[in-house]
Amino acid sequence: YEAEGARVRLRYHDDRLPLALSLEAWSPLIPHEVEPSLTPGVFFDFTARSLGPDPLEVSVCLLATNLAAFDQP
């Protein structure tokens, strides 16, 4: 886990999987520009790399319920 400003990097490790998986999640941040930097959004950049001699096909899925908590008081 690494964090820097509006950016975080995670590396997933599971000995049962033949791949290296990492995530870089970030939100737009423009120095000295408050309004554009307040965009309520996040980007997820995943990187998958095969640890074996053969290429792998990888899919990533996000499942989130009420991520923004719109119905919460």
Coordinates of N, CA, C and O in Angstrom, one line a residue:
Y1 N 0.8 -1.2 0.0 CA 0.0 0.0 0.0 C 0.9 1.2 0.0 O 1.8 1.3 0.8
E2 N 0.6 2.2 -0.9 CA 1.3 3.5 -1.0 C 0.2 4.5 -1.2 O -0.7 4.3 -2.0
A3 N 0.4 5.6 -0.6 CA -0.6 6.8 -0.8 C 0.2 8.0 -1.0 O 1.2 8.3 -0.3
E4 N -0.3 8.9 -1.9 CA 0.3 10.1 -2.2 C -0.7 11.1 -2.7 O -1.3 10.9 -3.8
G5 N -1.1 12.1 -1.9 CA -2.1 13.0 -2.3 C -3.5 12.3 -2.6 O -3.9 11.5 -1.8
A6 N -4.0 12.5 -3.8 CA -5.3 11.9 -4.2 C -5.0 10.6 -5.0 O -5.8 10.3 -5.9
R7 N -4.0 9.9 -4.7 CA -3.6 8.7 -5.4 C -3.2 7.6 -4.4 O -2.5 7.9 -3.4
V8 N -3.6 6.4 -4.7 CA -3.2 5.2 -3.8 C -2.8 4.1 -4.7 O -3.4 3.9 -5.8
R9 N -1.8 3.3 -4.3 CA -1.4 2.2 -5.1 C -1.4 0.9 -4.2 O -1.0 1.0 -3.0
L10 N -2.1 -0.1 -4.7 CA -2.2 -1.4 -4.0 C -1.6 -2.5 -4.8 O -1.8 -2.5 -6.0
R11 N -1.0 -3.4 -4.1 CA -0.5 -4.7 -4.8 C -1.1 -5.8 -4.1 O -1.1 -6.0 -2.9
Y12 N -1.8 -6.7 -4.9 CA -2.5 -7.8 -4.4 C -1.6 -9.0 -4.5 O -0.9 -9.2 -5.5
H13 N -1.5 -9.8 -3.4 CA -0.6 -11.0 -3.4 C -1.4 -12.2 -3.0 O -2.0 -12.2 -1.9
D14 N -1.4 -13.3 -3.8 CA -2.1 -14.5 -3.5 C -1.2 -15.6 -4.1 O -1.2 -15.7 -5.4
D15 N -0.6 -16.4 -3.3 CA 0.3 -17.5 -3.9 C -0.5 -18.5 -4.8 O 0.1 -19.2 -5.5
R16 N -1.8 -18.5 -4.6 CA -2.6 -19.5 -5.4 C -2.9 -19.0 -6.9 O -3.3 -19.7 -7.7
L17 N -2.6 -17.7 -7.1 CA -2.8 -17.1 -8.4 C -1.5 -16.9 -9.2 O -0.5 -16.5 -8.7
P18 N -1.5 -17.3 -10.5 CA -0.3 -17.2 -11.3 C -0.1 -15.8 -11.9 O 0.3 -15.7 -13.1
L19 N -0.5 -14.8 -11.2 CA -0.3 -13.4 -11.7 C 0.0 -12.4 -10.6 O -0.2 -12.7 -9.4
A20 N 0.5 -11.3 -11.1 CA 0.8 -10.1 -10.2 C -0.3 -9.1 -10.6 O -0.4 -8.8 -11.7
L21 N -1.0 -8.7 -9.6 CA -2.1 -7.7 -9.8 C -1.9 -6.5 -8.9 O -1.6 -6.6 -7.7
S22 N -2.0 -5.3 -9.6 CA -1.9 -4.1 -8.8 C -3.0 -3.1 -9.2 O -3.6 -3.2 -10.3
L23 N -3.3 -2.2 -8.4 CA -4.3 -1.2 -8.6 C -3.7 0.2 -8.3 O -3.1 0.4 -7.2
E24 N -4.0 1.2 -9.1 CA -3.7 2.6 -8.8 C -5.1 3.3 -8.9 O -5.7 3.3 -10.0
A25 N -5.6 3.8 -7.8 CA -6.8 4.5 -7.7 C -6.5 6.0 -7.5 O -5.7 6.3 -6.7
W26 N -7.2 6.9 -8.3 CA -6.8 8.3 -8.2 C -8.1 9.1 -8.5 O -9.0 8.7 -9.2
S27 N -8.0 10.3 -8.0 CA -9.1 11.3 -8.2 C -8.4 12.5 -8.9 O -7.3 12.9 -8.4
P28 N -9.0 13.1 -9.9 CA -8.3 14.3 -10.5 C -8.0 15.4 -9.5 O -8.8 15.8 -8.7
L29 N -6.8 15.8 -9.5 CA -6.3 16.9 -8.7 C -5.5 17.9 -9.5 O -4.5 17.5 -10.1
I30 N -6.0 19.1 -9.6 CA -5.2 20.1 -10.4 C -4.7 21.2 -9.4 O -5.5 21.8 -8.7
P31 N -3.4 21.3 -9.2 CA -2.9 22.2 -8.3 C -3.4 23.6 -8.5 O -3.5 24.1 -9.6
H32 N -3.8 24.3 -7.4 CA -4.3 25.6 -7.4 C -5.6 25.8 -8.1 O -6.0 27.0 -8.4
E33 N -6.3 24.7 -8.5 CA -7.6 24.8 -9.1 C -8.6 24.0 -8.3 O -8.8 22.8 -8.5
V34 N -9.3 24.7 -7.4 CA -10.2 24.0 -6.4 C -11.4 23.4 -7.1 O -11.7 22.2 -6.9
E35 N -12.1 24.2 -7.9 CA -13.4 23.7 -8.5 C -13.2 22.4 -9.4 O -13.9 21.4 -9.1
P36 N -12.2 22.4 -10.3 CA -12.1 21.1 -11.1 C -11.6 20.0 -10.2 O -11.9 18.8 -10.5
S37 N -10.9 20.3 -9.2 CA -10.4 19.2 -8.3 C -11.4 18.6 -7.4 O -11.2 17.6 -6.8
L38 N -12.6 19.2 -7.3 CA -13.7 18.7 -6.5 C -14.6 17.7 -7.2 O -15.6 17.3 -6.7
T39 N -14.2 17.3 -8.4 CA -15.0 16.4 -9.2 C -15.2 15.1 -8.4 O -14.2 14.5 -7.9
P40 N -16.5 14.7 -8.1 CA -16.8 13.5 -7.3 C -16.6 12.3 -8.1 O -17.6 11.7 -8.6
G41 N -15.4 11.9 -8.4 CA -15.1 10.7 -9.1 C -13.8 10.1 -8.8 O -13.0 10.7 -8.2
V42 N -13.6 8.8 -9.2 CA -12.4 8.1 -9.0 C -12.1 7.3 -10.2 O -13.0 6.8 -10.8
F43 N -10.8 7.1 -10.5 CA -10.4 6.3 -11.6 C -9.7 5.1 -11.0 O -8.9 5.2 -10.0
F44 N -9.9 3.9 -11.6 CA -9.2 2.7 -11.1 C -8.4 2.1 -12.3 O -9.0 1.7 -13.3
D45 N -7.1 2.1 -12.1 CA -6.2 1.6 -13.2 C -5.6 0.3 -12.6 O -4.8 0.3 -11.7
F46 N -6.0 -0.9 -13.2 CA -5.5 -2.2 -12.8 C -4.4 -2.6 -13.8 O -4.5 -2.4 -15.0
T47 N -3.4 -3.3 -13.2 CA -2.4 -3.9 -14.0 C -2.3 -5.3 -13.6 O -2.1 -5.7 -12.4
A48 N -2.3 -6.2 -14.6 CA -2.1 -7.7 -14.4 C -1.0 -8.2 -15.2 O -0.9 -7.8 -16.4
R49 N -0.1 -9.0 -14.6 CA 1.0 -9.5 -15.3 C 1.2 -11.0 -15.0 O 1.1 -11.4 -13.8
S50 N 1.3 -11.8 -16.0 CA 1.4 -13.3 -15.8 C 2.8 -13.5 -15.2 O 3.8 -13.0 -15.5
L51 N 2.8 -14.4 -14.2 CA 4.0 -14.8 -13.5 C 4.6 -16.1 -14.1 O 5.7 -16.5 -13.8
G52 N 3.9 -16.7 -15.1 CA 4.4 -17.9 -15.7 C 4.7 -17.7 -17.2 O 4.7 -16.5 -17.6
P53 N 5.0 -18.7 -17.9 CA 5.5 -18.6 -19.3 C 4.3 -18.3 -20.2 O 4.5 -17.8 -21.3
D54 N 3.1 -18.6 -19.8 CA 1.9 -18.5 -20.7 C 1.2 -17.2 -20.4 O 1.1 -16.8 -19.2
P55 N 0.6 -16.5 -21.4 CA -0.2 -15.4 -21.2 C -1.5 -15.8 -20.5 O -2.0 -16.9 -20.6
L56 N -2.1 -14.8 -19.8 CA -3.4 -15.1 -19.1 C -4.4 -14.1 -19.6 O -4.1 -13.0 -20.0
E57 N -5.7 -14.5 -19.5 CA -6.8 -13.6 -19.8 C -7.4 -13.2 -18.4 O -7.7 -14.1 -17.6
V58 N -7.4 -11.9 -18.1 CA -7.9 -11.4 -16.8 C -9.1 -10.5 -17.0 O -9.1 -9.6 -17.9
S59 N -10.0 -10.7 -16.1 CA -11.2 -9.7 -16.1 C -11.3 -9.1 -14.7 O -11.0 -9.8 -13.7
V60 N -11.6 -7.9 -14.6 CA -11.8 -7.2 -13.3 C -13.2 -6.7 -13.2 O -13.7 -6.1 -14.2
C61 N -13.9 -6.9 -12.1 CA -15.3 -6.4 -11.9 C -15.4 -5.7 -10.6 O -14.8 -6.1 -9.6
L62 N -16.1 -4.6 -10.6 CA -16.4 -3.8 -9.4 C -17.8 -4.0 -9.1 O -18.7 -3.8 -9.9
L63 N -18.1 -4.5 -7.8 CA -19.4 -4.7 -7.3 C -19.6 -3.8 -6.1 O -18.9 -4.1 -5.1
A64 N -20.4 -2.8 -6.1 CA -20.5 -1.9 -5.0 C -22.0 -1.6 -4.8 O -22.7 -1.2 -5.8
T65 N -22.5 -1.6 -3.6 CA -23.9 -1.3 -3.3 C -23.9 0.1 -2.7 O -23.2 0.4 -1.7
N66 N -24.6 1.0 -3.3 CA -24.8 2.4 -2.7 C -23.5 3.0 -2.4 O -23.3 3.5 -1.3
L67 N -22.6 3.0 -3.3 CA -21.2 3.5 -3.1 C -21.2 5.0 -2.6 O -20.4 5.4 -1.8
A68 N -22.1 5.8 -3.1 CA -22.2 7.2 -2.7 C -23.1 7.5 -1.5 O -23.2 8.6 -1.0
A69 N -23.8 6.5 -1.0 CA -24.7 6.6 0.2 C -25.7 7.7 0.0 O -26.0 8.4 0.9
F70 N -26.3 7.7 -1.2 CA -27.3 8.7 -1.5 C -28.5 8.7 -0.6 O -29.2 9.7 -0.3
D71 N -28.9 7.5 -0.1 CA -30.1 7.4 0.7 C -29.9 7.5 2.2 O -30.7 7.3 3.0
Q72 N -28.6 7.8 2.5 CA -28.3 8.0 4.0 C -28.5 9.4 4.4 O -28.3 10.3 3.7
P73 N -29.0 9.5 5.7 CA -29.3 10.9 6.2 C -28.0 11.7 6.4 O -26.9 11.2 6.5

